[in-house]
Tab-separated table of C-alpha atoms in Angstrom:
chain	number	residue	atom	x	y	z
A	1	MET	CA	-2.120	-15.357	-26.834
A	2	PRO	CA	-0.894	-12.549	-25.623
A	3	ASP	CA	0.099	-12.705	-21.780
A	4	LYS	CA	-1.248	-10.568	-18.708
A	5	ILE	CA	2.282	-10.502	-16.332
A	6	LYS	CA	1.024	-9.673	-12.544
A	7	VAL	CA	2.764	-7.246	-10.853
A	8	GLY	CA	2.098	-7.508	-7.199
A	9	MET	CA	2.481	-4.786	-4.698
A	10	ALA	CA	5.868	-4.471	-4.455
A	11	ASP	CA	7.121	-6.309	-7.910
A	12	TRP	CA	8.221	-4.917	-10.763
A	13	LYS	CA	8.318	-6.675	-14.092
A	14	ILE	CA	8.830	-6.506	-17.247
A	15	ALA	CA	6.500	-7.497	-20.674
A	16	ARG	CA	7.264	-6.659	-24.784
A	17	ASN	CA	5.769	-6.784	-27.442
A	18	GLN	CA	1.833	-8.251	-27.711
A	19	ASP	CA	2.434	-8.757	-23.448
A	20	SER	CA	0.837	-6.604	-21.382
A	21	LEU	CA	1.259	-6.020	-17.338
A	22	VAL	CA	-1.166	-5.922	-14.812
A	23	THR	CA	-1.490	-4.419	-10.985
A	24	PHE	CA	-4.655	-4.510	-8.942
A	25	GLY	CA	-5.860	-2.750	-5.537
A	26	LEU	CA	-3.280	0.383	-5.960
A	27	GLY	CA	-5.172	2.543	-3.044
A	28	SER	CA	-2.329	4.673	-1.774
A	29	CYS	CA	0.220	3.031	-3.908
A	30	VAL	CA	1.763	4.205	-7.307
A	31	ALA	CA	2.521	2.137	-10.578
A	32	LEU	CA	5.146	3.767	-12.141
A	33	THR	CA	5.217	2.504	-16.046
A	34	LEU	CA	8.525	2.792	-18.469
A	35	TRP	CA	7.843	2.625	-22.106
A	36	ASP	CA	10.415	1.827	-25.244
A	37	ALA	CA	8.111	2.629	-28.381
A	38	LYS	CA	11.069	1.191	-30.640
A	39	GLU	CA	11.692	-1.914	-28.486
A	40	LYS	CA	8.112	-2.581	-27.741
A	41	ILE	CA	9.308	-3.155	-24.194
A	42	ALA	CA	7.185	-1.990	-21.009
A	43	ALA	CA	8.140	-2.269	-17.091
A	44	MET	CA	6.117	-1.611	-14.579
A	45	ALA	CA	6.464	-1.136	-10.833
A	46	HIS	CA	4.174	-0.762	-7.706
A	47	ILE	CA	5.117	1.380	-5.737
A	48	MET	CA	4.579	1.485	-1.630
A	49	LEU	CA	6.191	4.347	0.441
A	50	PRO	CA	8.148	7.474	-0.350
A	51	ASP	CA	11.503	6.914	1.294
A	52	SER	CA	13.098	3.542	1.897
A	53	LYS	CA	14.956	4.800	4.820
A	54	LEU	CA	12.144	5.535	6.750
A	55	VAL	CA	11.356	1.960	7.376
A	56	ARG	CA	12.277	0.560	10.991
A	57	TYR	CA	13.594	-3.054	9.869
A	58	ARG	CA	16.117	-4.246	7.431
A	59	GLN	CA	15.350	-7.485	6.276
A	60	GLU	CA	16.251	-8.427	2.453
A	61	VAL	CA	13.546	-5.597	0.856
A	62	ASN	CA	12.217	-5.144	-2.015
A	63	ALA	CA	13.389	-2.265	-4.289
A	64	ALA	CA	10.402	-1.837	-6.386
A	65	LYS	CA	8.811	-0.921	-2.915
A	66	PHE	CA	10.317	2.602	-2.414
A	67	ALA	CA	10.083	5.168	-4.898
A	68	ASP	CA	13.332	5.721	-3.681
A	69	THR	CA	15.076	2.555	-4.833
A	70	ALA	CA	12.713	1.510	-7.984
A	71	LEU	CA	13.051	3.314	-10.416
A	72	ILE	CA	16.853	3.404	-10.398
A	73	THR	CA	16.696	-0.803	-9.376
A	74	MET	CA	14.725	-0.785	-12.992
A	75	LEU	CA	17.009	1.067	-14.789
A	76	ALA	CA	19.831	-0.613	-14.110
A	77	GLU	CA	18.242	-4.204	-15.066
A	78	LEU	CA	16.834	-3.112	-18.347
A	79	ASN	CA	20.056	-1.370	-19.199
A	80	LYS	CA	21.522	-5.203	-18.844
A	81	LEU	CA	18.979	-6.214	-21.293
A	82	GLY	CA	20.178	-3.942	-23.510
A	83	VAL	CA	17.873	-1.039	-23.448
A	84	SER	CA	19.102	2.315	-23.133
A	85	LYS	CA	17.282	4.870	-20.727
A	86	ASP	CA	17.122	8.120	-23.097
A	87	ARG	CA	14.187	5.930	-25.200
A	88	PHE	CA	12.528	5.557	-21.753
A	89	GLN	CA	8.972	7.483	-21.704
A	90	ALA	CA	7.036	7.203	-17.759
A	91	LYS	CA	3.386	7.372	-16.991
A	92	VAL	CA	2.753	7.407	-13.681
A	93	VAL	CA	-0.969	6.428	-11.554
A	94	GLY	CA	-2.004	5.912	-8.140
A	95	GLY	CA	-1.538	7.741	-4.830
A	96	ALA	CA	-5.065	7.777	-3.745
A	97	ASN	CA	-6.302	8.987	-0.466
A	98	MET	CA	-9.298	6.404	-0.020
A	99	PHE	CA	-10.633	7.752	3.600
A	100	THR	CA	-10.993	10.632	4.479
A	101	PHE	CA	-13.067	11.881	7.411
A	102	VAL	CA	-15.248	14.945	8.082
A	103	GLY	CA	-13.103	16.918	5.509
A	104	LYS	CA	-9.810	15.494	6.889
A	105	ALA	CA	-7.642	12.961	5.715
A	106	ILE	CA	-6.429	10.522	7.553
A	107	GLY	CA	-2.250	10.855	7.982
A	108	GLY	CA	-2.439	14.911	8.483
A	109	ASN	CA	-1.591	17.655	5.833
A	110	MET	CA	0.602	15.546	3.746
A	111	ASN	CA	-0.711	11.930	3.202
A	112	ILE	CA	0.952	8.863	1.734
A	113	GLY	CA	-0.384	8.999	-1.597
A	114	GLN	CA	0.757	12.293	-2.322
A	115	ARG	CA	3.929	11.232	-0.891
A	116	ASN	CA	4.364	8.477	-3.125
A	117	VAL	CA	3.348	10.827	-6.039
A	118	LEU	CA	5.608	13.271	-5.529
A	119	ALA	CA	8.952	11.191	-4.688
A	120	VAL	CA	8.340	9.100	-8.101
A	121	LYS	CA	8.300	12.451	-9.668
A	122	GLU	CA	11.415	13.662	-8.387
A	123	GLU	CA	13.139	10.699	-8.908
A	124	LEU	CA	11.893	10.926	-12.962
A	125	LEU	CA	13.574	14.147	-13.253
A	126	ARG	CA	16.141	12.969	-11.318
A	127	TYR	CA	17.434	10.207	-14.479
A	128	THR	CA	15.853	12.688	-16.642
A	129	ILE	CA	12.695	10.238	-18.066
A	130	PRO	CA	9.638	12.025	-19.424
A	131	LEU	CA	6.367	12.464	-17.700
A	132	VAL	CA	4.257	11.487	-20.560
A	133	SER	CA	0.691	11.522	-18.336
A	134	GLU	CA	-0.408	10.764	-15.134
A	135	ASP	CA	-3.973	9.802	-13.435
A	136	THR	CA	-2.558	10.406	-9.348
A	137	CYS	CA	-4.350	11.544	-6.256
A	138	GLY	CA	-8.426	11.647	-5.688
A	139	THR	CA	-10.135	9.023	-3.573
A	140	SER	CA	-10.359	6.237	-5.694
A	141	GLY	CA	-8.326	2.931	-5.971
A	142	ARG	CA	-7.284	2.313	-9.551
A	143	SER	CA	-6.877	-1.270	-11.356
A	144	VAL	CA	-4.233	-0.618	-14.125
A	145	GLU	CA	-3.357	-3.003	-17.306
A	146	PHE	CA	-0.134	-1.723	-19.378
A	147	TYR	CA	-0.210	-2.809	-22.923
A	148	ALA	CA	4.482	-3.126	-24.527
A	149	ASP	CA	2.931	-2.838	-27.667
A	150	SER	CA	0.923	0.655	-27.854
A	151	GLY	CA	2.516	2.244	-24.426
A	152	VAL	CA	-1.233	2.482	-23.139
A	153	LEU	CA	-2.239	2.836	-19.640
A	154	ARG	CA	-5.535	1.233	-18.923
A	155	ILE	CA	-7.519	2.226	-15.985
A	156	ARG	CA	-10.170	1.157	-13.945
A	157	THR	CA	-12.049	2.534	-11.359
A	158	ALA	CA	-14.754	0.882	-9.335
A	159	MET	CA	-16.650	3.896	-9.875
A	160	PHE	CA	-16.261	5.369	-12.678
A	161	GLY	CA	-15.355	2.639	-15.736
A	162	GLU	CA	-12.236	2.541	-17.832
A	163	ARG	CA	-9.219	5.336	-19.283
A	164	ASP	CA	-6.538	5.166	-21.298
A	165	ILE	CA	-3.968	6.955	-20.827
B	1	MET	CA	8.408	-9.403	18.724
B	2	ASN	CA	7.050	-6.793	15.687
B	3	ASP	CA	7.164	-10.005	13.666
B	4	PRO	CA	3.953	-11.857	13.267
B	5	SER	CA	5.885	-14.316	11.153
B	6	GLU	CA	7.021	-15.466	14.696
B	7	ILE	CA	4.074	-15.841	16.322
B	8	ASN	CA	3.211	-19.378	17.125
B	9	ALA	CA	0.101	-22.089	16.810
B	10	PHE	CA	-0.791	-21.239	20.614
B	11	TYR	CA	-1.048	-17.300	19.620
B	12	LYS	CA	-2.772	-17.603	16.461
B	13	ASP	CA	-5.245	-20.108	18.458
B	14	ALA	CA	-5.371	-17.267	21.055
B	15	PHE	CA	-6.035	-14.611	17.968
B	16	GLN	CA	-8.922	-16.911	16.774
B	17	GLU	CA	-10.759	-15.970	19.672
B	18	LEU	CA	-10.191	-13.056	20.509
B	19	GLY	CA	-11.732	-12.751	16.976
B	20	ASN	CA	-14.599	-14.948	18.260
B	21	ILE	CA	-15.229	-12.728	21.843
B	22	GLY	CA	-14.892	-9.386	19.741
B	23	ALA	CA	-17.012	-10.776	16.502
B	24	GLY	CA	-19.224	-12.436	18.830
B	25	ASN	CA	-19.989	-9.411	21.038
B	26	ALA	CA	-20.282	-6.434	17.396
B	27	ALA	CA	-22.898	-9.897	16.423
B	28	THR	CA	-25.337	-8.999	19.723
B	29	ALA	CA	-25.274	-5.638	19.182
B	30	LEU	CA	-26.484	-5.315	15.371
B	31	SER	CA	-29.087	-8.221	16.550
B	32	GLN	CA	-30.068	-5.331	19.171
B	33	MET	CA	-29.999	-2.587	16.257
B	34	VAL	CA	-31.830	-4.448	13.697
B	35	GLY	CA	-34.184	-7.457	15.658
B	36	ARG	CA	-32.871	-9.613	13.071
B	37	THR	CA	-30.878	-13.287	14.195
B	38	ILE	CA	-27.072	-12.278	13.862
B	39	GLY	CA	-24.388	-15.125	12.993
B	40	THR	CA	-20.706	-15.157	13.031
B	41	SER	CA	-18.226	-17.394	11.527
B	42	VAL	CA	-15.029	-18.799	12.796
B	43	PRO	CA	-12.418	-15.926	12.812
B	44	LYS	CA	-10.002	-16.210	10.421
B	45	VAL	CA	-6.272	-15.567	11.528
B	46	MET	CA	-3.891	-14.752	8.796
B	47	ILE	CA	-0.244	-14.020	9.114
B	48	ILE	CA	1.180	-13.273	5.316
B	49	PRO	CA	3.850	-11.102	3.461
B	50	ILE	CA	1.896	-7.387	3.429
B	51	GLU	CA	2.604	-7.849	-0.421
B	52	LYS	CA	0.137	-10.797	-0.886
B	53	VAL	CA	-2.522	-10.039	1.904
B	54	PRO	CA	-4.883	-8.324	-1.230
B	55	GLU	CA	-4.862	-11.079	-3.261
B	56	VAL	CA	-5.220	-13.813	-0.552
B	57	VAL	CA	-7.970	-11.832	1.068
B	58	ASP	CA	-9.950	-10.984	-2.547
B	59	ALA	CA	-8.708	-11.045	-5.290
B	60	ASN	CA	-11.599	-10.474	-7.858
B	61	GLU	CA	-12.110	-6.950	-7.311
B	62	GLN	CA	-14.894	-7.069	-5.392
B	63	ILE	CA	-16.572	-3.560	-4.545
B	64	VAL	CA	-17.631	-3.338	-1.028
B	65	ALA	CA	-18.139	-0.224	1.517
B	66	GLY	CA	-15.091	0.088	3.853
B	67	ILE	CA	-15.974	1.259	7.410
B	68	TYR	CA	-12.199	2.276	8.765
B	69	LEU	CA	-11.477	3.043	12.026
B	70	LYS	CA	-8.284	3.660	13.881
B	71	VAL	CA	-7.373	1.839	17.145
B	72	TYR	CA	-5.100	3.351	20.006
B	73	GLY	CA	-4.846	2.425	23.685
B	74	ASP	CA	-2.773	-0.238	25.005
B	75	ILE	CA	-3.495	-2.427	21.814
B	76	PRO	CA	-2.960	-0.129	18.434
B	77	ALA	CA	-4.365	-1.115	15.179
B	78	LYS	CA	-6.811	-0.459	12.468
B	79	ILE	CA	-10.553	-2.165	12.552
B	80	LEU	CA	-12.048	-2.479	8.997
B	81	VAL	CA	-15.579	-3.195	8.641
B	82	THR	CA	-16.816	-4.187	5.099
B	83	PHE	CA	-20.393	-5.011	3.404
B	84	GLU	CA	-20.603	-5.931	-0.206
B	85	HIS	CA	-21.860	-3.297	-2.215
B	86	ALA	CA	-24.373	-5.238	-3.814
B	87	ASP	CA	-25.794	-5.250	-0.525
B	88	LEU	CA	-25.636	-1.925	1.321
B	89	LEU	CA	-29.060	-0.594	-0.084
B	90	ALA	CA	-30.440	-3.533	2.112
B	91	LEU	CA	-28.712	-2.774	4.726
B	92	THR	CA	-29.291	0.577	5.075
B	93	ASP	CA	-33.127	-0.223	4.977
B	94	LEU	CA	-32.861	-3.231	7.946
B	95	LEU	CA	-30.610	-0.313	9.994
B	96	MET	CA	-33.358	2.581	9.262
B	97	GLY	CA	-36.187	0.237	9.790
B	98	GLN	CA	-37.641	0.329	6.226
B	99	PRO	CA	-39.068	-2.708	4.441
B	100	MET	CA	-35.748	-4.367	2.698
B	101	GLY	CA	-35.442	-3.274	-0.908
B	102	GLY	CA	-38.349	-0.280	-0.548
B	103	GLY	CA	-37.754	0.742	-3.781
B	104	THR	CA	-34.812	3.257	-2.960
B	105	SER	CA	-31.661	3.246	-5.223
B	106	LEU	CA	-29.598	5.989	-3.246
B	107	LEU	CA	-27.458	6.296	-0.828
B	108	ASN	CA	-27.930	8.819	0.480
B	109	GLU	CA	-26.388	11.365	3.380
B	110	MET	CA	-28.131	9.703	5.815
B	111	ARG	CA	-28.154	6.264	5.275
B	112	ILE	CA	-24.239	7.122	4.883
B	113	SER	CA	-23.991	7.661	8.086
B	114	ALA	CA	-26.642	4.895	9.188
B	115	LEU	CA	-23.274	2.884	7.855
B	116	LYS	CA	-20.802	4.817	9.554
B	117	GLU	CA	-22.781	4.479	12.305
B	118	LEU	CA	-22.860	0.384	12.258
B	119	GLY	CA	-19.187	0.880	11.827
B	120	THR	CA	-18.468	2.257	14.669
B	121	ILE	CA	-20.979	0.027	17.150
B	122	LEU	CA	-20.090	-2.817	15.673
B	123	THR	CA	-16.285	-1.752	16.012
B	124	GLY	CA	-17.177	-0.262	19.830
B	125	SER	CA	-18.821	-3.550	20.982
B	126	PHE	CA	-15.634	-5.279	19.423
B	127	LEU	CA	-13.576	-3.743	21.440
B	128	ASN	CA	-15.736	-3.774	24.491
B	129	ALA	CA	-15.629	-7.586	24.581
B	130	LEU	CA	-11.539	-7.723	23.627
B	131	ALA	CA	-10.964	-5.398	26.461
B	132	LYS	CA	-12.532	-6.847	29.003
B	133	PHE	CA	-10.861	-10.396	27.708
B	134	LEU	CA	-7.583	-8.609	28.112
B	135	ASP	CA	-8.030	-6.075	30.455
B	136	LEU	CA	-6.957	-3.505	28.519
B	137	GLN	CA	-8.025	-0.423	27.085
B	138	MET	CA	-8.606	0.097	23.552
B	139	ILE	CA	-10.229	3.395	22.249
B	140	PRO	CA	-11.411	4.063	18.530
B	141	THR	CA	-10.844	7.298	16.357
B	142	VAL	CA	-14.550	8.506	14.707
B	143	PRO	CA	-14.956	5.867	11.618
B	144	ALA	CA	-13.901	7.088	7.429
B	145	LEU	CA	-15.646	5.466	4.746
B	146	ALA	CA	-14.495	4.335	1.389
B	147	ILE	CA	-16.453	2.327	-1.367
B	148	ASP	CA	-13.688	0.927	-3.563
B	149	THR	CA	-12.623	-2.307	-4.314
B	150	MET	CA	-11.331	-4.713	-1.959
B	151	PRO	CA	-7.929	-4.593	-2.681
B	152	SER	CA	-8.154	-0.941	-3.033
B	153	ILE	CA	-8.917	-0.530	0.718
B	154	LEU	CA	-6.706	-3.077	2.132
B	155	ASN	CA	-3.503	-1.908	0.074
B	156	THR	CA	-4.410	1.547	1.429
B	157	LEU	CA	-4.676	0.047	5.304
B	158	LEU	CA	-1.438	-2.231	4.875
B	159	VAL	CA	0.533	0.714	3.736
B	160	GLU	CA	1.203	2.300	6.601
B	161	LEU	CA	1.620	-1.020	8.019
B	162	SER	CA	4.492	-2.014	5.779
B	163	GLN	CA	6.873	0.930	7.141
B	164	ASP	CA	6.709	-1.232	10.798
B	165	ALA	CA	6.747	-4.855	9.423
B	166	ARG	CA	6.749	-7.347	6.616
B	167	PHE	CA	4.426	-9.808	7.960
B	168	ALA	CA	0.378	-8.453	9.142
B	169	LEU	CA	-1.538	-10.376	11.271
B	170	LEU	CA	-5.305	-10.323	10.202
B	171	ILE	CA	-8.343	-11.674	12.503
B	172	GLN	CA	-11.440	-11.556	9.732
B	173	THR	CA	-14.634	-12.668	11.078
B	174	GLU	CA	-18.216	-13.056	8.929
B	175	ILE	CA	-20.930	-11.265	10.621
B	176	PHE	CA	-23.776	-12.692	8.876
B	177	GLU	CA	-27.777	-11.793	9.366
B	178	THR	CA	-28.932	-15.857	9.177
B	179	GLU	CA	-32.396	-14.557	7.502
B	180	THR	CA	-31.154	-12.808	3.941
B	181	ARG	CA	-27.841	-14.072	4.358
B	182	LEU	CA	-26.241	-10.102	4.565
B	183	THR	CA	-22.671	-10.350	5.632
B	184	GLY	CA	-20.165	-8.100	6.691
B	185	ASN	CA	-16.309	-8.139	7.492
B	186	ILE	CA	-14.712	-7.459	10.476
B	187	PHE	CA	-10.756	-7.539	10.221
B	188	LEU	CA	-8.533	-6.687	13.390
B	189	ILE	CA	-5.267	-5.557	12.262
B	190	PRO	CA	-2.863	-4.890	15.403
B	191	GLU	CA	0.181	-2.402	14.468
B	192	ALA	CA	3.906	-4.044	14.999
B	193	ASP	CA	3.840	-2.194	18.251
B	194	ALA	CA	1.237	-4.174	19.390
B	195	LEU	CA	1.634	-7.633	18.647
B	196	ASP	CA	3.839	-7.802	22.434
B	197	THR	CA	0.875	-6.093	24.661
B	198	MET	CA	-1.445	-8.822	22.829
B	199	ILE	CA	0.499	-11.477	23.756
B	200	LYS	CA	1.480	-10.620	27.877
B	201	ALA	CA	-2.605	-9.897	27.665
B	202	ILE	CA	-3.352	-13.313	26.449
B	203	GLN	CA	-0.953	-15.092	28.797
B	204	LYS	CA	-2.411	-13.258	31.538
B	205	ALA	CA	-5.771	-13.854	30.861
B	206	ALA	CA	-5.126	-17.928	29.874
B	207	GLY	CA	-3.178	-18.189	33.000
B	208	VAL	CA	-0.029	-18.762	31.846
B	209	ILE	CA	2.023	-16.589	33.893
B	210	ASP	CA	1.241	-15.246	36.886
B	211	ALA	CA	-0.708	-11.960	36.697
B	212	GLY	CA	1.796	-10.091	39.073
C	1	MET	CA	-43.224	14.218	31.912
C	2	SER	CA	-41.970	16.295	29.385
C	3	ALA	CA	-37.919	17.257	29.366
C	4	ARG	CA	-35.709	19.799	27.252
C	5	ILE	CA	-33.418	17.764	25.438
C	6	LEU	CA	-30.055	18.494	23.946
C	7	ILE	CA	-28.839	15.797	21.285
C	8	VAL	CA	-24.958	15.210	20.748
C	9	ASP	CA	-23.730	12.893	18.516
C	10	ASP	CA	-21.426	13.246	15.349
C	11	ALA	CA	-23.044	10.921	13.429
C	12	SER	CA	-26.828	12.361	11.856
C	13	PHE	CA	-28.204	9.147	11.616
C	14	MET	CA	-27.675	8.486	15.718
C	15	ARG	CA	-29.049	12.081	16.196
C	16	MET	CA	-32.301	11.280	14.509
C	17	MET	CA	-32.931	7.398	15.851
C	18	LEU	CA	-32.423	8.996	19.242
C	19	ARG	CA	-34.918	11.994	18.234
C	20	ASN	CA	-37.174	10.107	17.009
C	21	ILE	CA	-37.255	7.938	20.159
C	22	LEU	CA	-37.481	10.235	22.435
C	23	THR	CA	-40.428	12.994	20.922
C	24	SER	CA	-42.372	10.538	20.519
C	25	HIS	CA	-42.490	10.162	24.313
C	26	GLY	CA	-43.117	13.383	24.660
C	27	HIS	CA	-39.529	14.978	24.844
C	28	VAL	CA	-38.894	18.341	23.031
C	29	ILE	CA	-35.954	18.565	21.427
C	30	VAL	CA	-34.086	21.849	21.979
C	31	GLY	CA	-30.831	21.127	19.813
C	32	GLU	CA	-28.684	19.087	17.846
C	33	ALA	CA	-24.956	19.185	17.969
C	34	GLU	CA	-22.467	17.114	16.337
C	35	ASN	CA	-19.158	17.457	18.319
C	36	GLY	CA	-17.773	18.475	21.703
C	37	LEU	CA	-17.335	22.161	21.444
C	38	ARG	CA	-20.449	22.715	19.740
C	39	ALA	CA	-21.988	21.167	22.735
C	40	ILE	CA	-20.455	23.278	25.130
C	41	ASP	CA	-22.215	26.345	22.982
C	42	THR	CA	-25.297	24.858	22.435
C	43	TYR	CA	-25.693	23.977	26.105
C	44	GLN	CA	-24.894	28.004	27.218
C	45	GLN	CA	-27.265	28.839	24.466
C	46	LEU	CA	-30.132	26.568	25.076
C	47	LYS	CA	-29.935	25.490	28.955
C	48	PRO	CA	-31.478	22.410	28.236
C	49	ASP	CA	-32.833	19.797	31.066
C	50	ILE	CA	-30.548	17.109	29.642
C	51	MET	CA	-27.964	16.529	27.205
C	52	LEU	CA	-27.692	13.365	25.625
C	53	ILE	CA	-23.642	12.710	24.141
C	54	ASP	CA	-21.597	10.045	22.585
C	55	LEU	CA	-17.992	9.806	23.376
C	56	ILE	CA	-16.281	9.208	20.559
C	57	MET	CA	-16.439	12.448	17.774
C	58	PRO	CA	-14.622	14.608	15.816
C	59	GLU	CA	-12.685	18.271	17.531
C	60	MET	CA	-14.040	17.231	21.060
C	61	GLY	CA	-15.063	13.842	22.640
C	62	GLY	CA	-17.694	13.524	24.940
C	63	ILE	CA	-15.988	13.265	28.219
C	64	GLU	CA	-14.063	16.568	27.977
C	65	ALA	CA	-16.846	18.225	26.728
C	66	VAL	CA	-18.578	16.821	29.706
C	67	ARG	CA	-16.215	18.112	31.754
C	68	ARG	CA	-16.264	21.707	30.808
C	69	ILE	CA	-19.994	21.458	30.939
C	70	MET	CA	-19.802	20.550	34.706
C	71	GLU	CA	-17.292	23.158	35.505
C	72	ALA	CA	-19.890	26.035	33.815
C	73	ASP	CA	-22.446	24.457	35.183
C	74	PRO	CA	-22.571	21.880	38.272
C	75	LYS	CA	-25.986	21.298	38.442
C	76	ALA	CA	-25.875	19.732	34.688
C	77	LYS	CA	-27.485	16.385	33.935
C	78	ILE	CA	-25.556	14.478	31.357
C	79	ILE	CA	-26.068	11.292	29.857
C	80	ILE	CA	-23.367	9.642	27.910
C	81	CYS	CA	-24.974	7.531	24.710
C	82	SER	CA	-21.568	5.535	23.043
C	83	ALA	CA	-21.172	2.202	21.997
C	84	MET	CA	-17.344	1.996	23.738
C	85	GLY	CA	-18.543	0.135	26.881
C	86	GLN	CA	-15.151	-0.440	28.750
C	87	GLN	CA	-15.061	-0.121	32.396
C	88	ALA	CA	-12.322	2.522	32.181
C	89	LEU	CA	-14.274	5.025	29.833
C	90	VAL	CA	-17.272	4.554	31.807
C	91	VAL	CA	-15.767	5.529	35.258
C	92	GLU	CA	-13.938	8.788	33.840
C	93	ALA	CA	-16.802	9.581	32.096
C	94	MET	CA	-18.760	9.515	35.480
C	95	GLN	CA	-15.625	11.133	36.962
C	96	ALA	CA	-16.031	14.067	34.883
C	97	GLY	CA	-19.763	14.446	36.336
C	98	ALA	CA	-22.324	12.052	33.618
C	99	ARG	CA	-24.919	10.879	35.897
C	100	ASP	CA	-25.838	7.800	33.543
C	101	PHE	CA	-24.094	5.514	30.565
C	102	ILE	CA	-26.126	4.202	27.679
C	103	ILE	CA	-24.283	1.775	25.678
C	104	LYS	CA	-25.200	0.971	21.863
C	105	PRO	CA	-26.904	-0.451	20.519
C	106	PHE	CA	-29.921	0.033	22.947
C	107	GLN	CA	-33.225	-0.917	23.269
C	108	PRO	CA	-35.783	2.566	23.314
C	109	THR	CA	-36.345	1.985	26.686
C	110	SER	CA	-33.363	2.253	28.214
C	111	VAL	CA	-32.956	5.685	26.507
C	112	ILE	CA	-36.887	6.490	27.932
C	113	GLU	CA	-35.677	4.982	31.594
C	114	ALA	CA	-32.738	7.090	31.806
C	115	VAL	CA	-34.460	10.511	30.769
C	116	GLN	CA	-36.836	9.725	33.162
C	117	LYS	CA	-34.969	8.715	36.402
C	118	LEU	CA	-32.627	12.424	35.809
C	119	GLU	CA	-35.803	13.789	34.982
C	120	LEU	CA	-36.881	12.839	38.948
C	121	GLU	CA	-33.884	12.744	40.196
C	122	GLY	CA	-34.122	17.011	40.518
C	123	GLU	CA	-30.824	18.614	41.184
């Protein structure tokens, strides 16, 4: 039986072969996935905020919570397992802006969802990891499942059903 | 204090009473609006790490209509009013004084407006009671509506909060129409900055410290 | 008696409800607006006998609109109709020049009574 490994908010996990990674309730949060096609290794982070430097508390926090700390942490850990970053391809999902009123997004010109997406893409550029597909922004929340054997990322929304990227 | 995890049992109890007072008034308002009996449940006070909130509140990815208002004034907070997706047509029938399940299958613009107005009135009456009890001012924004899964909606609200705090304080009260069990939930989620003010106001209201 | 009434509320549902209540009692709805800014313009154009206005609205809220309308026309008869019944707000609205305050949700009769009272009050 393949395992469905749950990735909570601000968390990240690895899956191999037949197993998959799932995370649900991506509103303005972003799921970043990495996949090594040769070794059938998948990783997924559930990122909440664009910038770790903007938070007001300084306690132990999950690196996967922030766009600017998630990728570097994932790459370092995966490197320890002998996976080279050069084989990874990335997908990015989420960053919705679910609440709008009278044509105006809550939170000004650029909402948190949009900022999350941009920050994650910036990190991918920095580490030269190719972004092969994305399903970002919009107004719908998303739940995703990422399959380690195929690299398929299945996206589910409340109103529009399922689609794979 | 801006970390709810430090809140003790006395204040947890007091927060529960705040939920009671607010939801009681909101239920009265709804009852007047639709001419039916509206009940409320015992409020749940949850103090949980922000990352855990969606799975604690609803792990089933239920689709709901969420009406979200920000609250400004002495107690900055978020208020979320939710109704199950399956109930929306019947609920708007009730609001518009039409026979329930009267055949409409469309959530048209007027029904959407009715839902938002319901959120405004429930929130307004919830806050009115709280403001009176705590002798504070609380003013909401206009409402924003999303129809989506409960975890996605909560996720969006909590992300903002997570810049300021690790734990969230949620006061959740169910309100329901007694005849057909149409059920909604009102969540009050104070911002991290609001906790001190709330606790002081509770102390004053309860006569724990001298009001002067 | 029949009054010419302007309804201001951001919720079309609430405007519909108020319209139904008022017209069924013989009043005439001369116009509607969905925020404070539009209310000011519409008031100047239509010069209604009575205006019903919500407090929390986008663009401009009710209190500011009341203030500006009263500046231009100190005889304006304005009733606040809002879900926000907190004492401080009621006082602020009355100080701005509103004549009455109806808290949502309301019984249709309280709307009719408030309108009748203002009609009788004269200037």
